Amino acid sequence: MVRRLATLATCNLNQWSMDFEGNLGRIKESIRQARARGATYRVGPELEVPGYGCEDHFLELDTVTHSWEAVADLLSDPEDLTRGLLVDVGMPVIHRGVMYNCRVFLLDGRVLLIRPKLHLANDGNYRETRYFATWKHRGRVEPHRLPDVVARAVAAREARREAAAAAEEEEDAVAEGEEGGGKGKGKGGRRGGGVGGGGDEQGDVVPAEVPFGDAVLKLRDALLAAETCEELFTPQAPHIDLALAGVEVISNGSGSHHQLRKLDQRLDLIKGATAKAGGVYLYANQRGCDGGRLYFDGCACVAVNGALVAQGGQFGLAEVEVVTATVDLDEVVSYRCSISSLREQASAMVSPALVELDFRLCGGAAAAAAAAAAAAAAAADGPAAAAAARPLYPSRPITPKVLLPEEEIAYGPACWLWDYLRRCGASGFLIPLSGGADSSSVAAIVGAMCQLVVAAVAAGDPRVISDVRRVAGYAPDQLPSDARELAGRLLSCVYMGTVNSSRETRERARLLCEQVGAYHLSLSIDSVVEAVVGLFAAAVTGGRRPAFKAHGGSTAENLALQNIQARLRMVLAFLLAQLLPWARGVPHRGGSGWLLVLGSANVDECLRGYLTKYDCSSADINPIGSISKTDLRSFLQWAATNLGYPVLAEVEAAPPTAELEPLIEGQQPQLDEIDMGMTYAELSLYGRLRKVARAGPVAMYNACAAMWRGRLAPAAIATKVKDFFRFYSINRHKATVLTPSYHMESYSPDDNRYDHRQFLYNVRWPWQFKRIDELAARDAAAAEAVAAEAKAAT
Ligand SMILES: Nc1ncnc2c1ncn2[C@@H]1O[C@H](COP(=O)(O)OP(=O)(O)OC[C@H]2O[C@@H]([n+]3cccc(C(=O)O)c3)[C@H](O)[C@@H]2O)[C@@H](O)[C@H]1O
Ligand SMILES: Nc1ncnc2c1ncn2[C@@H]1O[C@H](COP(=O)(O)OP(=O)(O)OP(=O)(O)O)[C@@H](O)[C@H]1O
Ligand SMILES: NC(=O)CC[C@H](N)C(=O)O
């Protein structure tokens, strides 16, 4: 018996919002790779044509027009990339005056079906309902008129193919005499029975209209349908009805961002989708920084009947990564038939809207053509590729690869930084490096980036090679082979010490630069601080100088003297970023280049406001702005060994300090957790309760009281919660100017895109705090009553 075996392709693409040319190039490359592996279906990420993160650009009609232009280019591509390969791309489409987030199915130079998204993503960083509507006419298909640019492209391809066929016939006639030259010879013999596809050899008129709706593609040998990203996450996910309706292949083109420890959830959903109802599930995703704070973390994969059979990388520098699996569609039928309850539900299912298509996923003419293309590519590529083109066997289940959180912290931000650097025109990074945990983590992440770049160069990635040559200024015959050498070109760090700095932090900063390979400067900025304070005293107070608390000054003086050190560091950092390349004589595209200033405030200090507004926490971008101190500390431990920067273990072990107040007997008196009045562990808890668990002050008191019952008195818990809300609200204004950060943590307080709240509060919270006090009194009385009862019982 002939099994229904099909090779199907999905991919991770590093798209860049609004870069239509680059995006189309990457889409084409993924199609080429899918063809070379003999695939008959290729699915790409959500909105891959314009890029997922276009945001309000989606409101510009240009964005839709350019997307169609790109599709037209793809359909009429001289390589005929859609011949014999069902291509499924993501783009916005306007239908009857409404914009939808769509999948567009292409085959043989034609558009076959446009499938709009049914459930939009609108939580956290997602705002899809701002641009798109959901498709509400479930199970219905309507005609959609294609724009002229597409109709013309279809016609141009038809004309080209007809001309080629005529030329071929003429050649055959000349070579073989009049008996040769049968029509359609060697073309696979498909004939159009459905909409759009399959009629290309019959000289059909170009269809100006195509079906639009949540239809299933009824192929000659399989049923195939799409769901899009968020739909997988919904309680009534479309894949359930699709599977019950007998759809064997379900694809999901996604634009899904990285968040620490999130991959597990995504894989569970994908495996769960096919474990319950059987089927083949193909997941495609964007990968990289597409121009904003999010990092899309790829992980394209294929699951069959609850087991993962292929998985692409989560982080990586390759712009195009195609993942293929060979699947046995009969295994899907067999799996489903074996579950009685599934049979019962499936038999009650009403048929979905179908779009018929004369095309086979398995073994048919298209597959043969694809296999021939694969064999040809293999022959050209040598024995390894030839092996890949041998007869089909179903892909076997694999163990899902899920990275440690420490690895996610290293490689997600490292890849985000690489995308940002190569796309923004800078020649490297500048880090104001204090030798503390935060800025050291950022330096280590840049080191990890250099390691990834060197590995990609060694693997021969042409894109990385050309990017690194351009950004780091290598000569045409030169390439980086050592991550430390590359770091010496791309990373400059500056320690800006004062009399309040310790020898230890200065030394750790120096050592870290040595281990990473970064260019290092160590400065004393006392004279600059002195100049500014001196100016203030001369101009404002007639020579009376502010003093630190340790020297008898007030709180206001003490804070002002700290903040001026911190803010001057920011000014110096930007000056150095502008002029260091010039000072070092580094050639960069005819000039001397400039550096991106990296910030390193972590999520907890932003939440509490424990930072000086517009000091070095203000930078161009911040790779760790939404990572908690707790996670950063385990990252440092991991990186000391795994990235090969041993000094990070010492950095991690040192108590966090701002080093802004005078040393007392050579010791640093200012420790973060004491200064803040709360620990980083507590802050992390408050952060999660506030944002993830949506707790207001009273709900947070109740949650903490439940957690800390018996360990802390209710009044003490009430004080902690009130302290947190007081500091949070006093400092909320700082969140409005946070440096754009890689978004990694669900409790990020990033005011700009993610955590939308007011920034002027009544910091006494009179209503809420009174309620907390009442609850604390009630809890204390209850605890006393329990204790009294227990005492009476003994
Ligand atoms: N509601 C409001 N809306 C808009 N702006 C408001 C505002 N309230 C104050 N402001 C402005 O903000 C200023 C106060 O903020 P800012 O100047 O930052 O000063 P501030 O928050 O008072 O002090 C900075 C704090 O961060 C600590 N620090 C400093 C350096 C490093 C580290 C560390 O991370 O280790 C910590 C330092 O010890 C101190 O506790 C005010 O002078 C005012 O200009
Ligand atoms: N002595 C210094 N030299 C260079 N940069 C410094 C110095 N002190 C602070 N900075 C910069 O200012 C930022 C904010 O300073 P802060 O004292 O708040 O450090 P932090 O957020 O605790 O970070 P870290 O753990 O890196 O010290 C630091 O992350 C660092 O980039
Ligand atoms: N683009 C989307 O639909 C993404 C939404 C989804 N919840 C995710 O984070 O992956």
Short mmCIF file of N, CA and C in Angstrom, two decimals, residues 15 53 117 161 252 281 283 344 354 381 406 456 498 504 529 611 680 708 757 780:
data_model
loop_
_atom_site.label_atom_id
_atom_site.label_comp_id
_atom_site.label_asym_id
_atom_site.label_seq_id
_atom_site.Cartn_x
_atom_site.Cartn_y
_atom_site.Cartn_z
N GLN A 15 12.79 38.85 9.77
CA GLN A 15 12.23 39.96 9.01
C GLN A 15 12.46 41.28 9.75
N GLY A 53 6.12 43.74 13.16
CA GLY A 53 6.05 44.90 14.06
C GLY A 53 5.81 46.24 13.39
N LYS A 117 -7.22 36.21 9.97
CA LYS A 117 -7.05 35.74 11.35
C LYS A 117 -8.40 35.84 12.07
N ARG A 161 5.47 31.58 -19.53
CA ARG A 161 5.46 30.11 -19.61
C ARG A 161 4.96 29.63 -20.97
N ASN A 252 0.67 27.11 11.39
CA ASN A 252 0.53 28.31 12.21
C ASN A 252 1.70 29.24 11.93
N TYR A 281 1.09 19.50 12.75
CA TYR A 281 1.05 20.93 13.07
C TYR A 281 2.39 21.53 12.69
N TYR A 283 4.62 24.91 12.76
CA TYR A 283 4.70 26.22 13.41
C TYR A 283 5.85 27.02 12.80
N GLU A 344 -16.59 10.04 17.73
CA GLU A 344 -17.95 10.51 17.98
C GLU A 344 -18.09 12.01 17.71
N LEU A 354 -14.81 24.73 1.95
CA LEU A 354 -13.68 24.09 1.28
C LEU A 354 -13.32 24.85 0.01
N ASP A 381 25.12 20.13 -5.07
CA ASP A 381 25.70 20.43 -3.75
C ASP A 381 26.59 19.32 -3.19
N GLU A 406 19.31 30.81 31.97
CA GLU A 406 20.59 31.52 31.86
C GLU A 406 21.04 31.59 30.39
N ALA A 456 29.25 31.83 13.60
CA ALA A 456 28.51 31.90 12.33
C ALA A 456 29.46 32.14 11.16
N THR A 498 35.21 57.65 41.00
CA THR A 498 35.32 58.87 41.81
C THR A 498 36.01 58.48 43.12
N GLU A 504 38.13 47.40 44.33
CA GLU A 504 37.60 46.10 43.87
C GLU A 504 36.79 46.24 42.58
N VAL A 529 33.21 66.40 38.47
CA VAL A 529 32.21 66.58 39.54
C VAL A 529 32.54 67.87 40.30
N LEU A 611 17.10 54.44 40.79
CA LEU A 611 18.06 54.85 39.77
C LEU A 611 17.96 56.35 39.62
N TYR A 680 16.01 42.42 46.70
CA TYR A 680 15.69 42.18 45.29
C TYR A 680 14.68 41.04 45.16
N TRP A 708 3.25 34.94 53.83
CA TRP A 708 4.19 35.15 54.94
C TRP A 708 3.55 34.92 56.32
N ARG A 757 0.25 52.89 32.71
CA ARG A 757 -0.34 53.42 33.94
C ARG A 757 0.00 54.89 34.07
N ALA A 780 -3.97 40.55 62.66
CA ALA A 780 -3.23 40.47 63.92
C ALA A 780 -4.15 39.97 65.03
#
